[in-house]
JSON list of C-alpha atoms in Angstrom, two decimals:
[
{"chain": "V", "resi": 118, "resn": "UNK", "atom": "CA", "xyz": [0.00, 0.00, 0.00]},
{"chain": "V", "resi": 119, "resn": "UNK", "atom": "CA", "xyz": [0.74, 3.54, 0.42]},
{"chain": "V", "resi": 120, "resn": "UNK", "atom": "CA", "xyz": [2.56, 3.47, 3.11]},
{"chain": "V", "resi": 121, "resn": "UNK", "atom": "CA", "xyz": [5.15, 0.58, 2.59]},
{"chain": "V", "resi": 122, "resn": "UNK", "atom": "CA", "xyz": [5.42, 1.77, -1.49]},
{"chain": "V", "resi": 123, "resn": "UNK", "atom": "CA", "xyz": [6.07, 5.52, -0.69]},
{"chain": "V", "resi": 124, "resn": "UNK", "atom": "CA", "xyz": [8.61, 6.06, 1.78]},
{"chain": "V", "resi": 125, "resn": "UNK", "atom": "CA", "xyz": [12.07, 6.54, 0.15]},
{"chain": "V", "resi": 126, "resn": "UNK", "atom": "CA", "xyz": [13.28, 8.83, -0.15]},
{"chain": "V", "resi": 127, "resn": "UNK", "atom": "CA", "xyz": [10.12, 11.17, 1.18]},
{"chain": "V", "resi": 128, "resn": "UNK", "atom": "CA", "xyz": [10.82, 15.05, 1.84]},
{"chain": "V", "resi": 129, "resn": "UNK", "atom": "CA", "xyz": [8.24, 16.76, 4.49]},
{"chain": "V", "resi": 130, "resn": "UNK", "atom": "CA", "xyz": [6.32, 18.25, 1.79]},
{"chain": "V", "resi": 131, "resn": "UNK", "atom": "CA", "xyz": [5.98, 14.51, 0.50]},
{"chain": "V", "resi": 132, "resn": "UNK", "atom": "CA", "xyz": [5.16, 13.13, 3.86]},
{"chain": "V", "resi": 133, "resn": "UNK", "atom": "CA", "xyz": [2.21, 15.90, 4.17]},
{"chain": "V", "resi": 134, "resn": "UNK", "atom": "CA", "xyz": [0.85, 14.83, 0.84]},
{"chain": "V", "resi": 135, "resn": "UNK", "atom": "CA", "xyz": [0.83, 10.99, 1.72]},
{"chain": "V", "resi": 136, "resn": "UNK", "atom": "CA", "xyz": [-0.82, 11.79, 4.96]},
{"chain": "V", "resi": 137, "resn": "UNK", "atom": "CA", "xyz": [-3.98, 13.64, 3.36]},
{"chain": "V", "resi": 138, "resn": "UNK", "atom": "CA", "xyz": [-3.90, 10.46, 1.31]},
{"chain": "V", "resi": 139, "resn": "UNK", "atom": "CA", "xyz": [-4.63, 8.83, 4.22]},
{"chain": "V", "resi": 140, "resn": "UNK", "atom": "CA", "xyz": [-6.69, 10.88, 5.72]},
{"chain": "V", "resi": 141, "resn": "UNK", "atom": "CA", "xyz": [-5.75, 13.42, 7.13]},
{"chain": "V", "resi": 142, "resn": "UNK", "atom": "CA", "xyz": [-6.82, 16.94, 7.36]},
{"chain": "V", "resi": 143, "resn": "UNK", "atom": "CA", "xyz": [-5.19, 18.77, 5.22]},
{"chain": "V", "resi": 144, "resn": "UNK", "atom": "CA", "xyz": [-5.34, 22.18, 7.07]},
{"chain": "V", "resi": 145, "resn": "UNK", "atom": "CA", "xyz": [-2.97, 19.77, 9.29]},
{"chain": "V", "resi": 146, "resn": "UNK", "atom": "CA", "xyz": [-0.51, 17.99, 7.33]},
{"chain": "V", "resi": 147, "resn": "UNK", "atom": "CA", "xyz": [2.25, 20.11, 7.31]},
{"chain": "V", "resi": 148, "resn": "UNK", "atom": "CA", "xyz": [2.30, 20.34, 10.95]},
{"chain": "V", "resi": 149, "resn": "UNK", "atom": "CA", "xyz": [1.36, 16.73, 11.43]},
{"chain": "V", "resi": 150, "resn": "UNK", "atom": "CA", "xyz": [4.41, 15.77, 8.71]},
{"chain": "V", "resi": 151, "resn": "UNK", "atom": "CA", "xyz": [6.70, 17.59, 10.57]},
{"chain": "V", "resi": 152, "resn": "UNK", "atom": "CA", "xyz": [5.95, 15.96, 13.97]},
{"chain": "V", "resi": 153, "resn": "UNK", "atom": "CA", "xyz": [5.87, 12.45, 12.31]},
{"chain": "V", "resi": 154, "resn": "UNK", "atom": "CA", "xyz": [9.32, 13.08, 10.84]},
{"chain": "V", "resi": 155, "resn": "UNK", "atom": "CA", "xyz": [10.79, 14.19, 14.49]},
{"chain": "V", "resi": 156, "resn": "UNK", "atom": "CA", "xyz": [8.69, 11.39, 16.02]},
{"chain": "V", "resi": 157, "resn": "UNK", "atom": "CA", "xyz": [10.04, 8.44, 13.19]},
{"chain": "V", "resi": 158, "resn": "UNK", "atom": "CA", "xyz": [14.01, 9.68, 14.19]},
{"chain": "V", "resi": 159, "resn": "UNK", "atom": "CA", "xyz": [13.49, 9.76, 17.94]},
{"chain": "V", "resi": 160, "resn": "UNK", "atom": "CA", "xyz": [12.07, 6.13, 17.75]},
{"chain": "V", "resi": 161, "resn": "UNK", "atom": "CA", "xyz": [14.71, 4.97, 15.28]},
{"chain": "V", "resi": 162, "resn": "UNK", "atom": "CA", "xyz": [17.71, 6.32, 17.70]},
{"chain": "V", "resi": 163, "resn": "UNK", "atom": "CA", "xyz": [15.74, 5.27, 20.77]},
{"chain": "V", "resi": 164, "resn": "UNK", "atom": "CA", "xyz": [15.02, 1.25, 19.71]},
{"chain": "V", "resi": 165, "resn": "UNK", "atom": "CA", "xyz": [18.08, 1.06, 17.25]},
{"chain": "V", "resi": 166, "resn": "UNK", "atom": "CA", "xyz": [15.58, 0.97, 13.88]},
{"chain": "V", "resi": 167, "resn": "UNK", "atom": "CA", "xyz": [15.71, 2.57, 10.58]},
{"chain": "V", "resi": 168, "resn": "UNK", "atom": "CA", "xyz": [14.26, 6.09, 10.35]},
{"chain": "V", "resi": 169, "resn": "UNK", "atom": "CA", "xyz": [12.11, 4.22, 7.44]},
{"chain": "V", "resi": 170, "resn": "UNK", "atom": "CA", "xyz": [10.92, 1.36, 9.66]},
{"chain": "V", "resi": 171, "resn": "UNK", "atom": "CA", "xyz": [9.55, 3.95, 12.16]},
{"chain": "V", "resi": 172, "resn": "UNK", "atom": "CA", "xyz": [8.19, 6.36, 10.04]},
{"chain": "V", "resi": 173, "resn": "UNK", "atom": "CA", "xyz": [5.95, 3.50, 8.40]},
{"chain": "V", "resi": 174, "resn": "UNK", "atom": "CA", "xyz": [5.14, 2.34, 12.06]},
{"chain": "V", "resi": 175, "resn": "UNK", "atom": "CA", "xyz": [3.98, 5.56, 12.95]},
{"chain": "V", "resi": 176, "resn": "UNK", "atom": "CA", "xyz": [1.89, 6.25, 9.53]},
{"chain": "V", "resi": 177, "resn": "UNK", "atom": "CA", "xyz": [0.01, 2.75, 10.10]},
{"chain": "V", "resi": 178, "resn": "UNK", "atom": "CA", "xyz": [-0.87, 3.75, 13.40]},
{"chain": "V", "resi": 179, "resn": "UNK", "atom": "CA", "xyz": [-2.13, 7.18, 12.25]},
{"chain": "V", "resi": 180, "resn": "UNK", "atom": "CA", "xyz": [-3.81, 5.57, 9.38]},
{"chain": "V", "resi": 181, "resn": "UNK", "atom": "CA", "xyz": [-5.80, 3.39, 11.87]},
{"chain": "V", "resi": 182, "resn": "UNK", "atom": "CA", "xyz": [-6.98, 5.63, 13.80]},
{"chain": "V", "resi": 183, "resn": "UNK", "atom": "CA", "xyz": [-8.24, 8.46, 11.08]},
{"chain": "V", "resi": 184, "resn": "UNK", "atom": "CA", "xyz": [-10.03, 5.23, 9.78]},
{"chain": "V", "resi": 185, "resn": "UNK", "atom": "CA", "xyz": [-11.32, 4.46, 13.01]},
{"chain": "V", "resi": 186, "resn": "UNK", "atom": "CA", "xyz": [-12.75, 7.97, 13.45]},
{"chain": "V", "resi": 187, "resn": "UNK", "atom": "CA", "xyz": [-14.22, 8.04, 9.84]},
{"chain": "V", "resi": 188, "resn": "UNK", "atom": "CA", "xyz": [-16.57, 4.93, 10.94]},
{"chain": "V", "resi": 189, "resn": "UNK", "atom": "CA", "xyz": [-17.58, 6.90, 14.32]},
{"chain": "V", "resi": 190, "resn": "UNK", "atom": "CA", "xyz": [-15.45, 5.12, 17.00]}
]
């Protein structure tokens, strides 16, 4: 899907794009890309992953929950 087929090499403005895709507001996804980005580094120096491995981590769990909040939960 989106997330595993779009990652490298992704710049910010990239990352905001792909997050609207999944469903994000966009009024947010600059802000939201930027945190993500900060986020996927701290977790890849923190449990010894790659940036890439973090950042799609943290994009499925985002994904879940917009998708979750679409259907009212």
């Amino acid at each position: 899907g989106f997330i595993r087929g779009c990652l490298l090499p992704m710049n910010q403005d990239e990352l905001a794009a792909g997050l609207v895709a999944l469903g994000c507001p966009p009024e947010k996804s600059v802000e939201m890309a930027a945190q993500l980005d900060k986020r996927a580094r701290q977790l890849a120096a923190e449990r010894g992953r790659s940036y890439e491995a973090a950042l799609a981590h943290l994009l499925g769990l985002m994904q879940q929950g917009w998708a979750a909040k679409e259907k009212g939960f």
